[in-house]
mmCIF file of C-alpha atoms in Angstrom:
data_model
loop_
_atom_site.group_PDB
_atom_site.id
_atom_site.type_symbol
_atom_site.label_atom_id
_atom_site.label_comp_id
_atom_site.label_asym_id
_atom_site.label_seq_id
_atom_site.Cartn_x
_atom_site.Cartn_y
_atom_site.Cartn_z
ATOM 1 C CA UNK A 1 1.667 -23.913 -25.418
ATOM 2 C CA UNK A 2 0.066 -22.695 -28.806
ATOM 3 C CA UNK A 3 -0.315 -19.152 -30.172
ATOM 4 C CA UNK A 4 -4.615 -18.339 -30.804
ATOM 5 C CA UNK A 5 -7.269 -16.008 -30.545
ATOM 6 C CA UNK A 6 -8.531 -15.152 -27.410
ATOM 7 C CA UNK A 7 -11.560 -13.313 -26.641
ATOM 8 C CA UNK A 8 -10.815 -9.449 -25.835
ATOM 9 C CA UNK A 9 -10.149 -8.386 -22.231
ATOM 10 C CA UNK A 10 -12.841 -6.714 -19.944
ATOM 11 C CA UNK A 11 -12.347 -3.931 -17.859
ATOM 12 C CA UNK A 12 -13.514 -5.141 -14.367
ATOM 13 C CA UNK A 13 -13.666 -1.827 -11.930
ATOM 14 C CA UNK A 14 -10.245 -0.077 -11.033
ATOM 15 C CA UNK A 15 -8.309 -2.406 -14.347
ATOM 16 C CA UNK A 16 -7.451 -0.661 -17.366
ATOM 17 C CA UNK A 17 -6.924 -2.450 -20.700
ATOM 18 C CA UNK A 18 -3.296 -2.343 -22.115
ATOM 19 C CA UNK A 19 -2.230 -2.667 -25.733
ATOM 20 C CA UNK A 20 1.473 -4.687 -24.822
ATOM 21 C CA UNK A 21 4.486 -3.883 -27.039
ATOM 22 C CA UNK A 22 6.538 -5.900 -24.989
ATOM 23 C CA UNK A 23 6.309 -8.514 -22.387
ATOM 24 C CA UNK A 24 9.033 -10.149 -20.125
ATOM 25 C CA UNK A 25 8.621 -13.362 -18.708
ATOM 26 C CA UNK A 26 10.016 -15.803 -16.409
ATOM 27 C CA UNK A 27 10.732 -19.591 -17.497
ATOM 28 C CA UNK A 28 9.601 -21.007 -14.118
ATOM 29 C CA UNK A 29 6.139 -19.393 -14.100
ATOM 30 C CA UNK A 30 4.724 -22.365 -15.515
ATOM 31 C CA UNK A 31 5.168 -24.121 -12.818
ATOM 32 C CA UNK A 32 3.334 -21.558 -10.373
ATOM 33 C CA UNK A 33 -0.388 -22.210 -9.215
ATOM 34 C CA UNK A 34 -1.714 -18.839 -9.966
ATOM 35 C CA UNK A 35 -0.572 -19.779 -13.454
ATOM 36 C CA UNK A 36 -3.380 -22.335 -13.965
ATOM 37 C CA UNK A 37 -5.617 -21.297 -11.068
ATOM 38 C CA UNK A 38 -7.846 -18.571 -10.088
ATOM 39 C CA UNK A 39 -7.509 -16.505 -6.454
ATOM 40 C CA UNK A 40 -9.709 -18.825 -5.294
ATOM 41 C CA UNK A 41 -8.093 -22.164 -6.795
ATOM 42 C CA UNK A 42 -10.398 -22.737 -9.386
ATOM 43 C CA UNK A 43 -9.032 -24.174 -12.997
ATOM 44 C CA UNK A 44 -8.776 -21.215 -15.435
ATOM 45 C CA UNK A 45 -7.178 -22.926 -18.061
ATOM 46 C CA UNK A 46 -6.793 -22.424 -21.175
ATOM 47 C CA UNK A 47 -4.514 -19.369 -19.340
ATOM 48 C CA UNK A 48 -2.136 -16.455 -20.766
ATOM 49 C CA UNK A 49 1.196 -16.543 -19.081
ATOM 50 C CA UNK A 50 3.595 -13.243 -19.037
ATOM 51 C CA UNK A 51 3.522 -10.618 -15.681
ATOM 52 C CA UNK A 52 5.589 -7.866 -16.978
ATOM 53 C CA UNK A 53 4.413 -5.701 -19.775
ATOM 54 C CA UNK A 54 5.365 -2.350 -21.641
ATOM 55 C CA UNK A 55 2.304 -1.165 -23.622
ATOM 56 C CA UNK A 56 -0.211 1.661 -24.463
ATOM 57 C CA UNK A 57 -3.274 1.916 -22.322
ATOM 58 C CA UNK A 58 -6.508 2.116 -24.223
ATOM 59 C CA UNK A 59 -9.333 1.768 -22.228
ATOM 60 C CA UNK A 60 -10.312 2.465 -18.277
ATOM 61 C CA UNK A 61 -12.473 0.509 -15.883
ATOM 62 C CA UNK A 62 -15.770 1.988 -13.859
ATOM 63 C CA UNK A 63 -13.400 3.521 -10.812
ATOM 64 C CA UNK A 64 -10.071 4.074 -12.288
ATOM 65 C CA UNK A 65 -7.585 6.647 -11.683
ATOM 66 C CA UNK A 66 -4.763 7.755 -12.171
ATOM 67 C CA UNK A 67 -4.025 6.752 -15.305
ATOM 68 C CA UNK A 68 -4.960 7.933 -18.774
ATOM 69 C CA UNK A 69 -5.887 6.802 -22.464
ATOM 70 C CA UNK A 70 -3.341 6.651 -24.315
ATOM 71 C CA UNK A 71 -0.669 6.666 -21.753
ATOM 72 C CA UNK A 72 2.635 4.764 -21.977
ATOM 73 C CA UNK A 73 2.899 2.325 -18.734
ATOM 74 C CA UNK A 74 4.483 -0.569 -17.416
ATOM 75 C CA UNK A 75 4.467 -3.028 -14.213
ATOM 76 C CA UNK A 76 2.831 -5.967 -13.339
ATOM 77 C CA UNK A 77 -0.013 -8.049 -14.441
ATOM 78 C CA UNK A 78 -2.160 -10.373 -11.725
ATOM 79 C CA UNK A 79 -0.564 -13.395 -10.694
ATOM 80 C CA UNK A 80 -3.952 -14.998 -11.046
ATOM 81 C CA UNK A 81 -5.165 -13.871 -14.127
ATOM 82 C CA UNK A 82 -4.425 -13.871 -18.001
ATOM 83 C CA UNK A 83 -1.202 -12.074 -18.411
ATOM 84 C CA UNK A 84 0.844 -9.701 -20.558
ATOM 85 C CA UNK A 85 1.878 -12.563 -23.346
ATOM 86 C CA UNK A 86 -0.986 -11.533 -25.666
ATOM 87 C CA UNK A 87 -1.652 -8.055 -27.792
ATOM 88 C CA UNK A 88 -4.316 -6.621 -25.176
ATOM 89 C CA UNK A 89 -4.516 -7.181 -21.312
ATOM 90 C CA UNK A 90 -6.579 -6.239 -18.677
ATOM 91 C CA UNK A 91 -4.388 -5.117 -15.403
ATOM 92 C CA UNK A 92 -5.266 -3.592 -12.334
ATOM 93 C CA UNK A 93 -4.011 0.229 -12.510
ATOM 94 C CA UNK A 94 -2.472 -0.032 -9.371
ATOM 95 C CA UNK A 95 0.012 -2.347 -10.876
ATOM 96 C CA UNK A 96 1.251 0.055 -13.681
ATOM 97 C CA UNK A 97 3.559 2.838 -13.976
ATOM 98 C CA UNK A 98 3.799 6.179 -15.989
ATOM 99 C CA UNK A 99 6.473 4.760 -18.768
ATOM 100 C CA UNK A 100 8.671 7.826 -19.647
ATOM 101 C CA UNK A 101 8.568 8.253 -23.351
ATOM 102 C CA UNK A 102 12.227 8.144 -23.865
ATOM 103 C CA UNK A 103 12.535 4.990 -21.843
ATOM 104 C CA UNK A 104 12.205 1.933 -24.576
ATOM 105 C CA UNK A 105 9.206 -0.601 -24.156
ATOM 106 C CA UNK A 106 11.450 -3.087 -24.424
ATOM 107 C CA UNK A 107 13.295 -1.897 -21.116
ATOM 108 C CA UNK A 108 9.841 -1.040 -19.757
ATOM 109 C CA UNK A 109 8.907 -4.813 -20.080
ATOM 110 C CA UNK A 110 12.402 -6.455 -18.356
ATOM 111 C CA UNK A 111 12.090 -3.799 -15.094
ATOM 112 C CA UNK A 112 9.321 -4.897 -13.159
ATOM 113 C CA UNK A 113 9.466 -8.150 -11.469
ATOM 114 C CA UNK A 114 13.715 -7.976 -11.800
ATOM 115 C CA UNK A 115 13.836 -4.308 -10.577
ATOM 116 C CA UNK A 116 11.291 -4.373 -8.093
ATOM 117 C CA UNK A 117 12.270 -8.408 -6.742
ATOM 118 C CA UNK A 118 15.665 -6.527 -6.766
ATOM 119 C CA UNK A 119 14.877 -2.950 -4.543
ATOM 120 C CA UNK A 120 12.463 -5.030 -2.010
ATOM 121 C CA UNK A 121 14.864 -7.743 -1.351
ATOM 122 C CA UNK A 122 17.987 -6.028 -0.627
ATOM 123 C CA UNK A 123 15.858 -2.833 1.496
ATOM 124 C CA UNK A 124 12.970 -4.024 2.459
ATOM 125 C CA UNK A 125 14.020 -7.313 3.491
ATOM 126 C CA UNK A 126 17.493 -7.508 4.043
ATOM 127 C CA UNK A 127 17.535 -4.126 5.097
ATOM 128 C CA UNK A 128 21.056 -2.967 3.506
ATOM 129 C CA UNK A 129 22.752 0.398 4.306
ATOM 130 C CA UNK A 130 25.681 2.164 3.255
ATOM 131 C CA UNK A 131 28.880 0.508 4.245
ATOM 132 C CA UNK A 132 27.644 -2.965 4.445
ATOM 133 C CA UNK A 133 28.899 -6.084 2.556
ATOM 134 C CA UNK A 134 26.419 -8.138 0.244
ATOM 135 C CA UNK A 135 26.847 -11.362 -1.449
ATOM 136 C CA UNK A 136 24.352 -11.003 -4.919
ATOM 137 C CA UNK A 137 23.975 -14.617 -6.817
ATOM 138 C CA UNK A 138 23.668 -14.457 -10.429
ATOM 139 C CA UNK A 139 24.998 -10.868 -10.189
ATOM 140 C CA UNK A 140 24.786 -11.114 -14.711
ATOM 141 C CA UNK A 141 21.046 -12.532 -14.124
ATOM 142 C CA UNK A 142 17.805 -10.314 -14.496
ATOM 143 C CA UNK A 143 17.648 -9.970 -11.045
ATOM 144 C CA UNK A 144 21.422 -10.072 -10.059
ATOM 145 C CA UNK A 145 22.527 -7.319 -12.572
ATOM 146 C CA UNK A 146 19.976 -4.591 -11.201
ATOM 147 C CA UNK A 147 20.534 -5.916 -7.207
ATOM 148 C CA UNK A 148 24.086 -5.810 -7.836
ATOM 149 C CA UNK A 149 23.763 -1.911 -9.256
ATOM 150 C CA UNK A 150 21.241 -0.582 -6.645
ATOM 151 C CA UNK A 151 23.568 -1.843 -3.921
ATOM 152 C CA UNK A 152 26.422 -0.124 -5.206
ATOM 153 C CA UNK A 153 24.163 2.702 -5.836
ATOM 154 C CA UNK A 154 23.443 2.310 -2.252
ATOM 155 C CA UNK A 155 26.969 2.709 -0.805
ATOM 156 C CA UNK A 156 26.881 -1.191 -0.294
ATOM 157 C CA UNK A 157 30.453 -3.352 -0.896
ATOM 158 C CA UNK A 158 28.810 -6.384 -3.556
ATOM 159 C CA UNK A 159 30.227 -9.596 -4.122
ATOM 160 C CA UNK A 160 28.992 -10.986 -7.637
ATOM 161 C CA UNK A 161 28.568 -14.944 -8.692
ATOM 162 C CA UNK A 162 27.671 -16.857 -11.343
ATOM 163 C CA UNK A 163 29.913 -18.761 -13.684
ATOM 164 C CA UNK A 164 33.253 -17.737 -15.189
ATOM 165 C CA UNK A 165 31.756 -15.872 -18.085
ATOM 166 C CA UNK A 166 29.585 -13.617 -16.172
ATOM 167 C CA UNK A 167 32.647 -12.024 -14.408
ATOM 168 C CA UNK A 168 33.184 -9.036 -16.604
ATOM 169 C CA UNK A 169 29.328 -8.255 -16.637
ATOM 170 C CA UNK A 170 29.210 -8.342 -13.023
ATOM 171 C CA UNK A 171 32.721 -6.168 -12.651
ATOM 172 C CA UNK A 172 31.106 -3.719 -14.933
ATOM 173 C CA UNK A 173 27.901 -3.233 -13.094
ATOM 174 C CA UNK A 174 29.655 -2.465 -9.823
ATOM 175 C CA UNK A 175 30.603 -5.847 -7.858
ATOM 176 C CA UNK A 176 33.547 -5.344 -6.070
ATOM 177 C CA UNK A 177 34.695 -8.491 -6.428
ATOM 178 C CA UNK A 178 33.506 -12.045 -8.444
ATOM 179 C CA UNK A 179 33.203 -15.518 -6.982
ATOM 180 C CA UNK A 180 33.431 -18.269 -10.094
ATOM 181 C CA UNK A 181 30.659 -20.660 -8.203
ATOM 182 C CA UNK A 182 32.175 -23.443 -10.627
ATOM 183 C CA UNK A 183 36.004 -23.124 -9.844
ATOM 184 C CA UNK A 184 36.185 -20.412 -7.058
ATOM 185 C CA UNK A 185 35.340 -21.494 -3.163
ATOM 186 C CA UNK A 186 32.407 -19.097 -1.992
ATOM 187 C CA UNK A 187 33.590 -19.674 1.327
ATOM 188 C CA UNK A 188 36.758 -17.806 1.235
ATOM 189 C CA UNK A 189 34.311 -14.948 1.046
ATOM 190 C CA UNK A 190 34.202 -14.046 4.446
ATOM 191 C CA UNK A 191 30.848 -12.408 6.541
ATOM 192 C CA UNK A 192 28.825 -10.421 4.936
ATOM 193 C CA UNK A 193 25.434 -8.744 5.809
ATOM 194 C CA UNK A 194 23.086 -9.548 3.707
ATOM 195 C CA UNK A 195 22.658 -12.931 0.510
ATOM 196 C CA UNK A 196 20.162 -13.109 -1.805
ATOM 197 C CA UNK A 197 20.012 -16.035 -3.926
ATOM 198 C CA UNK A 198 17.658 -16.654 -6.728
ATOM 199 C CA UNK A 199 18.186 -20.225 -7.298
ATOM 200 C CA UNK A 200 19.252 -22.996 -5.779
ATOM 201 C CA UNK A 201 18.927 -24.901 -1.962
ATOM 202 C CA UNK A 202 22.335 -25.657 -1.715
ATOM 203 C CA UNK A 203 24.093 -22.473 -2.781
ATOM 204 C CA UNK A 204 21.523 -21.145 -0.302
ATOM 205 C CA UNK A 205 22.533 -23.784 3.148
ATOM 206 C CA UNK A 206 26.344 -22.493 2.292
ATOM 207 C CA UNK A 207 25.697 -18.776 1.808
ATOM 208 C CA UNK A 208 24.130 -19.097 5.260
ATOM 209 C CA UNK A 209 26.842 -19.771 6.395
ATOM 210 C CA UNK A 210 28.404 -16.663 5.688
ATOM 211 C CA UNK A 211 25.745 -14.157 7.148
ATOM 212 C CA UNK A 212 27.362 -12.421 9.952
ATOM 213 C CA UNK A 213 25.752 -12.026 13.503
ATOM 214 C CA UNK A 214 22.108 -9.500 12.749
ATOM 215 C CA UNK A 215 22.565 -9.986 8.758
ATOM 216 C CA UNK A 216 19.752 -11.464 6.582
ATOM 217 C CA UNK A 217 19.502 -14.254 4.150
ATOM 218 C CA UNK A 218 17.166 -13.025 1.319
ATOM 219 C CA UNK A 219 15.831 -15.602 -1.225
ATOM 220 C CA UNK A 220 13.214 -15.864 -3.479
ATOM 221 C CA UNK A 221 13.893 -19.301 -4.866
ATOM 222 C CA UNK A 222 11.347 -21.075 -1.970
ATOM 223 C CA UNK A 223 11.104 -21.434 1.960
ATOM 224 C CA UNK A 224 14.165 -21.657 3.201
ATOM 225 C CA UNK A 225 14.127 -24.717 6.299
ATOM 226 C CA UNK A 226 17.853 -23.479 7.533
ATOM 227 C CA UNK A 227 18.995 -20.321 9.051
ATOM 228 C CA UNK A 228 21.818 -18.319 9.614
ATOM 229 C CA UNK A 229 23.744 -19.246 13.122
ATOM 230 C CA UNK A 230 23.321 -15.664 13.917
ATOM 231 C CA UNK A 231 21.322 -14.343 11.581
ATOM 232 C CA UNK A 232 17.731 -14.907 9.892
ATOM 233 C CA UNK A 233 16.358 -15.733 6.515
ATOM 234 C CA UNK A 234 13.563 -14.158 4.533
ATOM 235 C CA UNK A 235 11.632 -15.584 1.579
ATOM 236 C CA UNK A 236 9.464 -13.235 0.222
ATOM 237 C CA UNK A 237 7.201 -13.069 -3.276
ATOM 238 C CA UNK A 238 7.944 -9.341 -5.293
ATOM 239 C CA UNK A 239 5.241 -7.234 -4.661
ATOM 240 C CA UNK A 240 3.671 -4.187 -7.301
ATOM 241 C CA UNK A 241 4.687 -0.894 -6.240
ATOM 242 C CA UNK A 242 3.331 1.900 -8.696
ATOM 243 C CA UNK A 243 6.168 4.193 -6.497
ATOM 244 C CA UNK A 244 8.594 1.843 -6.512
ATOM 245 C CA UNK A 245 8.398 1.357 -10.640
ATOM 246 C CA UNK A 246 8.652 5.053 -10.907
ATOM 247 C CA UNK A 247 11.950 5.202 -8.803
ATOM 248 C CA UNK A 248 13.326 2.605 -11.137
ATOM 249 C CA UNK A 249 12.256 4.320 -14.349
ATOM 250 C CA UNK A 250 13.876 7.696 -13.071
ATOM 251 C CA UNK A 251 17.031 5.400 -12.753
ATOM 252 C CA UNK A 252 16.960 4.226 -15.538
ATOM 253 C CA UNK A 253 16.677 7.997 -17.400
ATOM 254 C CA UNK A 254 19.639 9.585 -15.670
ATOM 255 C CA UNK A 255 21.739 6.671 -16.459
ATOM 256 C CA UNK A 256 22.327 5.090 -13.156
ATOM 257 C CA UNK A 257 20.900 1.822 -13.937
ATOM 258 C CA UNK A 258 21.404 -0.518 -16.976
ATOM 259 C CA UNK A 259 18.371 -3.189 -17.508
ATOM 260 C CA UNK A 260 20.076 -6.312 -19.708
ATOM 261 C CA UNK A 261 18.029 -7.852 -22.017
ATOM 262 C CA UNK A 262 18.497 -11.205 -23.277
ATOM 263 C CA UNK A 263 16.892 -12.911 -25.709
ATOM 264 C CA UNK A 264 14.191 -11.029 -27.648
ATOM 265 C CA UNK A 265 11.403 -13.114 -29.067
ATOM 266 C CA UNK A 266 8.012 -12.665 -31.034
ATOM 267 C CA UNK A 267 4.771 -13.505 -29.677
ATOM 268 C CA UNK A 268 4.652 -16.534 -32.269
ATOM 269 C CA UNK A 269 8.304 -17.787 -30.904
ATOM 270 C CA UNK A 270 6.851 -17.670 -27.457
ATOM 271 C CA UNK A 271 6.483 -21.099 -27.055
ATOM 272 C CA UNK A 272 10.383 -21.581 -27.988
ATOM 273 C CA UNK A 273 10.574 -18.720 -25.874
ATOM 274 C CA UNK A 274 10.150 -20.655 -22.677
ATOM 275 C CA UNK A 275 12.621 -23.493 -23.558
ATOM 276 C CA UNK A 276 14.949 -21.390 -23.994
ATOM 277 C CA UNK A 277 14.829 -18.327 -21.669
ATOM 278 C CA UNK A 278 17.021 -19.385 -19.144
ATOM 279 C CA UNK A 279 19.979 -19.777 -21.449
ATOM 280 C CA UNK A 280 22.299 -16.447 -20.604
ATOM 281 C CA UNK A 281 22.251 -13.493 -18.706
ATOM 282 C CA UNK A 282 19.467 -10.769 -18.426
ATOM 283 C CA UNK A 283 15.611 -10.981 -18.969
ATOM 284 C CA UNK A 284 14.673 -12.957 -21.912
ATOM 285 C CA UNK A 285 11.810 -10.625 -23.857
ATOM 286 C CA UNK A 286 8.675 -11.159 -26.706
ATOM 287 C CA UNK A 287 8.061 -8.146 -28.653
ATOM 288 C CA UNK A 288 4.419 -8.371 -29.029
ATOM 289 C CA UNK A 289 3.892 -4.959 -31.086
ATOM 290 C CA UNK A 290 7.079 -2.848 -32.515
ATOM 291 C CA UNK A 291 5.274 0.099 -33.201
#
């Protein structure tokens, strides 16, 4: 991975072109095909990683609306295309989101695949409602701490994992209880309703365990090939939701949700970036522009 100059974006019809402040990024994504492939599975390397970005829009596709000039926005860039790890990018505008102007780029840039992997996997998938139990892995991780906070939000009972240290995080952000995976046993959890693992086959084969008769196994990490007894088990890939960004956003304004960062980069420490960003809890960011 080496920092140059790239040609400038193009507009295709319905993108606009954003001027990133801030990108978030996920270690693993260099492993993904749409990384180094087209929709059509065609090599488009040399490729710009990065899906989450924070940034300025300043210019609009033939066919685009919604969105204006100028505008503050975040949300998602294309899985199959150059992404938000470079000063300008071109993104479809159904991707983005009005950013509010007191919410920070930097917080703009860590919400969208974490908040919105999050929101879809716990109600749209594992279809949680008030009064149910829900076992959250990595409750301190990017995805973990905002699952583990819209839950509660939600009226939900959340049990929080991770390793020792991440106890207090996940205590403080609303898990009702914390399960040391290194020195606690996660099966003196009991049934729950609903798991959702990040990470991990065999932390996923045991938490299946636990799913109570009608609950849902939620997991993002790959395919699962076991099941609940009683149960079933959902993989799904986040999906951009301009309404669901905007939920998230308001959340974050009236103080009901906290977004950790963790490591904050520049765009020339990227490549360090990568090698490092799963060290610690919360999404690791690049600050591309700090204006």
């Amino acid at each position: 991975m080496t920092l140059s100059d790239r040609p400038a974006p193009h507009a295709a019809e319905n993108d606009v072109i954003v001027r990133v402040h801030a990108a978030g990024f996920t270690p693993g994504e260099l492993e993904w095909p749409g990384t180094w492939t087209d929709r059509a599975g065609r090599d488009r390397t040399p490729s710009v990683p990065g899906h989450e970005l924070s940034g300025v829009v300043t210019e609009l596709g033939y066919g685009t609306t919604g969105l204006t000039v100028g505008q503050r926005v975040f949300g998602l860039a294309d899985w199959a295309r150059d992404g938000s790890l470079a000063e300008f990018t071109a993104v479809e505008a159904r991707n983005l989101a009005p950013l509010p102007a007191d919410v920070d780029h930097a917080v703009g840039a860590a919400l969208p695949i974490s908040g919105l992997t999050a929101w879809q996997a716990l109600f749209d998938h594992g279809r949680l409602q008030a009064g149910q139990t829900v076992l959250i892995h990595g409750a301190a991780g990017a995805v973990g701490s905002i699952a583990v906070q819209l839950a509660k939000r939600a009226g939900a009972t959340v049990i929080g994992t991770g390793r020792a240290r991440h106890r207090d995080v996940a205590l403080d952000l609303g898990a009702a209880a914390f399960v040391d995976l290194e020195n606690d046993k996660l099966e003196d959890v009991g049934e729950v309703d609903v798991v959702l693992y990040v990470f991990g086959e065999e932390i996923g084969k045991r938490s299946a365990g636990l799913v109570r008769a009608g609950g849902t196994l939620v997991t993002i990490a790959a395919p699962p090939d076991f099941e609940p007894r009683f149960g079933r088990s959902v993989f799904f890939v986040v999906e951009p939701d301009r309404a669901g960004l905007a939920q998230l956003a308001a959340l974050v304004r009236e103080g009901s949700l906290r977004v950790l960062i963790g490591s904050r980069h520049s765009l020339e420490e990227t490549p360090k970036a990568f090698s490092t960003g799963r060290q610690g809890g919360g999404k690791p960011i690049v600050v591309v522009d700090g204006s």
